[in-house]
Amino acid sequence: MTAQSEAMQTASRNGEGPVRLAAFDFDGTSLDGNSPVMLVKHLAKLRMLNPTVLLRIGLWAAAYKLRLPQNEAWVRGLVFRAFAGKPKAEVDAFLHDFYDECVAPHVREQARQAMDAWHEQGVTVICVSATFEPIIERAMRDLPFDYQISTRMKVNYDGTYACEVDGVPVEGDRKMIELRRFANAKWGEGGWELAASYGDHHSDRALLAGAKQGFAVCPDRPLGRTARERGYQVLEW
């Protein structure tokens, strides 16, 4: 029996008590790929971002790969320059279509199966992701997420999107912070427990550490080391 199966059986035996949650990262975990990167490529193909903006995004991405400190909110604002002056409803529809065309084919079937298995044990499945909220809202019609926490962009008084994050991106340690905030508001402190977390990137360490059972999905090297040190199961999806 795998550690994943054992965790599910343990969650099932708990019976009455706190609401049990299984948290899934999206990009690189539920998805074989990165939806913001896919979006930038899609926008570039449609010539919706000017070359200067694309260059700045590319330089940010290069520094990110080198694990240098980066401003997550700033780069998301650059991406949303493609939608400057456009109504929220129009942009959301564009991003929903983008999901169907570019993102959906990369959804990992193993992730879907894991979510279904948790549901069978009475566990609530929640997506915690740094990607843009409309993308995850569309993913909720494709994958069995019960709730989602993702990065929201500000909306101007006239109903158009601003090129600015509303609050902070749901990235790195913020994932566990925002999950705790959401769960406390919905079920109350002590009214929930994180049975399992799934992540692929070293920035998901806090999310995995906050769960009773952590699962490292096709992890990068730093998360792979953490998985070995802390006994997380490594899933090669």
Short mmCIF file of C-alpha atoms in Angstrom, two decimals, residues 39-164:
data_model
loop_
_atom_site.label_atom_id
_atom_site.label_comp_id
_atom_site.label_asym_id
_atom_site.label_seq_id
_atom_site.Cartn_x
_atom_site.Cartn_y
_atom_site.Cartn_z
CA LEU A 39 -0.58 32.37 -21.19
CA VAL A 40 2.41 34.57 -22.01
CA LYS A 41 3.20 32.41 -25.05
CA HIS A 42 -0.45 32.57 -26.11
CA LEU A 43 -0.57 36.35 -25.74
CA ALA A 44 2.70 36.70 -27.64
CA LYS A 45 1.34 34.56 -30.46
CA LEU A 46 -1.72 36.80 -30.65
CA ARG A 47 0.52 39.90 -30.45
CA MET A 48 -1.31 41.15 -27.39
CA LEU A 49 1.91 42.07 -25.54
CA ASN A 50 4.49 44.43 -26.98
CA PRO A 51 8.10 43.25 -27.37
CA THR A 52 9.38 45.42 -24.51
CA VAL A 53 6.93 43.86 -22.07
CA LEU A 54 7.79 40.38 -23.33
CA LEU A 55 11.48 41.11 -22.81
CA ARG A 56 10.89 42.25 -19.23
CA ILE A 57 8.82 39.13 -18.52
CA GLY A 58 11.57 36.99 -20.05
CA LEU A 59 14.24 38.59 -17.87
CA TRP A 60 12.07 38.05 -14.81
CA ALA A 61 11.62 34.38 -15.75
CA ALA A 62 15.37 33.92 -16.21
CA ALA A 63 16.05 35.34 -12.76
CA TYR A 64 13.29 33.16 -11.30
CA LYS A 65 14.90 30.03 -12.72
CA LEU A 66 18.12 31.07 -11.01
CA ARG A 67 16.11 31.25 -7.76
CA LEU A 68 16.82 34.94 -7.32
CA PRO A 69 14.32 36.99 -5.27
CA GLN A 70 11.60 38.29 -7.56
CA ASN A 71 8.53 40.53 -7.35
CA GLU A 72 5.67 38.14 -8.09
CA ALA A 73 3.04 40.87 -8.18
CA TRP A 74 5.03 43.02 -10.61
CA VAL A 75 5.32 40.35 -13.30
CA ARG A 76 1.61 39.55 -13.08
CA GLY A 77 0.89 43.21 -13.67
CA LEU A 78 3.04 43.05 -16.80
CA VAL A 79 1.09 40.07 -18.13
CA PHE A 80 -2.21 41.86 -17.56
CA ARG A 81 -1.10 44.78 -19.70
CA ALA A 82 -2.52 42.64 -22.50
CA PHE A 83 -5.96 43.34 -21.04
CA ALA A 84 -5.60 47.03 -20.23
CA GLY A 85 -8.92 48.85 -20.59
CA LYS A 86 -10.91 45.67 -21.22
CA PRO A 87 -13.97 44.72 -19.14
CA LYS A 88 -13.52 42.01 -16.53
CA ALA A 89 -16.21 39.82 -18.10
CA GLU A 90 -14.50 39.96 -21.49
CA VAL A 91 -11.09 39.11 -20.03
CA ASP A 92 -12.49 36.29 -17.92
CA ALA A 93 -14.15 34.80 -21.01
CA PHE A 94 -10.83 35.06 -22.89
CA LEU A 95 -9.02 33.27 -20.07
CA HIS A 96 -11.70 30.56 -19.89
CA ASP A 97 -11.25 29.94 -23.63
CA PHE A 98 -7.48 29.95 -23.13
CA TYR A 99 -7.88 27.25 -20.48
CA ASP A 100 -9.94 25.09 -22.83
CA GLU A 101 -7.54 25.51 -25.74
CA CYS A 102 -4.12 25.54 -24.09
CA VAL A 103 -4.31 24.34 -20.49
CA ALA A 104 -6.89 21.54 -20.36
CA PRO A 105 -4.88 19.17 -22.60
CA HIS A 106 -2.08 19.24 -20.00
CA VAL A 107 -4.16 18.31 -16.95
CA ARG A 108 -2.68 15.26 -15.25
CA GLU A 109 -5.10 12.35 -15.13
CA GLN A 110 -3.29 11.04 -12.04
CA ALA A 111 -4.15 14.30 -10.25
CA ARG A 112 -7.80 13.94 -11.20
CA GLN A 113 -7.79 10.35 -9.90
CA ALA A 114 -6.20 11.42 -6.62
CA MET A 115 -8.83 14.13 -6.13
CA ASP A 116 -11.62 11.64 -6.84
CA ALA A 117 -10.08 9.20 -4.35
CA TRP A 118 -10.01 11.86 -1.62
CA HIS A 119 -13.64 12.69 -2.34
CA GLU A 120 -14.54 9.03 -1.87
CA GLN A 121 -13.05 9.31 1.63
CA GLY A 122 -15.20 12.35 2.41
CA VAL A 123 -12.29 14.78 2.11
CA THR A 124 -12.78 18.28 0.68
CA VAL A 125 -10.44 19.10 -2.22
CA ILE A 126 -9.10 22.64 -2.56
CA CYS A 127 -6.84 24.18 -5.19
CA VAL A 128 -4.23 26.62 -3.90
CA SER A 129 -2.45 28.31 -6.80
CA ALA A 130 -0.43 31.35 -7.78
CA THR A 131 -2.02 31.48 -11.22
CA PHE A 132 -4.77 33.90 -12.23
CA GLU A 133 -8.19 33.36 -10.67
CA PRO A 134 -10.23 33.11 -13.93
CA ILE A 135 -8.01 30.23 -15.07
CA ILE A 136 -8.69 28.30 -11.86
CA GLU A 137 -12.38 29.18 -11.95
CA ARG A 138 -12.55 27.49 -15.35
CA ALA A 139 -10.46 24.57 -14.06
CA MET A 140 -13.09 23.98 -11.37
CA ARG A 141 -15.51 22.92 -14.12
CA ASP A 142 -12.93 20.45 -15.40
CA LEU A 143 -11.31 19.12 -12.21
CA PRO A 144 -13.10 18.10 -8.98
CA PHE A 145 -12.00 21.06 -6.87
CA ASP A 146 -14.51 22.02 -4.18
CA TYR A 147 -12.87 25.38 -3.50
CA GLN A 148 -10.02 27.44 -4.87
CA ILE A 149 -7.61 30.08 -3.64
CA SER A 150 -5.68 31.86 -6.39
CA THR A 151 -4.23 35.19 -7.45
CA ARG A 152 -6.85 37.86 -8.06
CA MET A 153 -6.23 41.01 -10.08
CA LYS A 154 -7.76 44.35 -9.11
CA VAL A 155 -10.80 45.64 -10.96
CA ASN A 156 -11.15 49.37 -11.66
CA TYR A 157 -14.25 51.36 -10.75
CA ASP A 158 -15.41 51.13 -14.39
CA GLY A 159 -15.33 47.33 -14.41
CA THR A 160 -12.06 46.94 -16.29
CA TYR A 161 -9.07 45.03 -14.98
CA ALA A 162 -6.17 46.94 -13.47
CA CYS A 163 -2.59 45.81 -14.07
CA GLU A 164 -2.18 45.22 -10.36
#
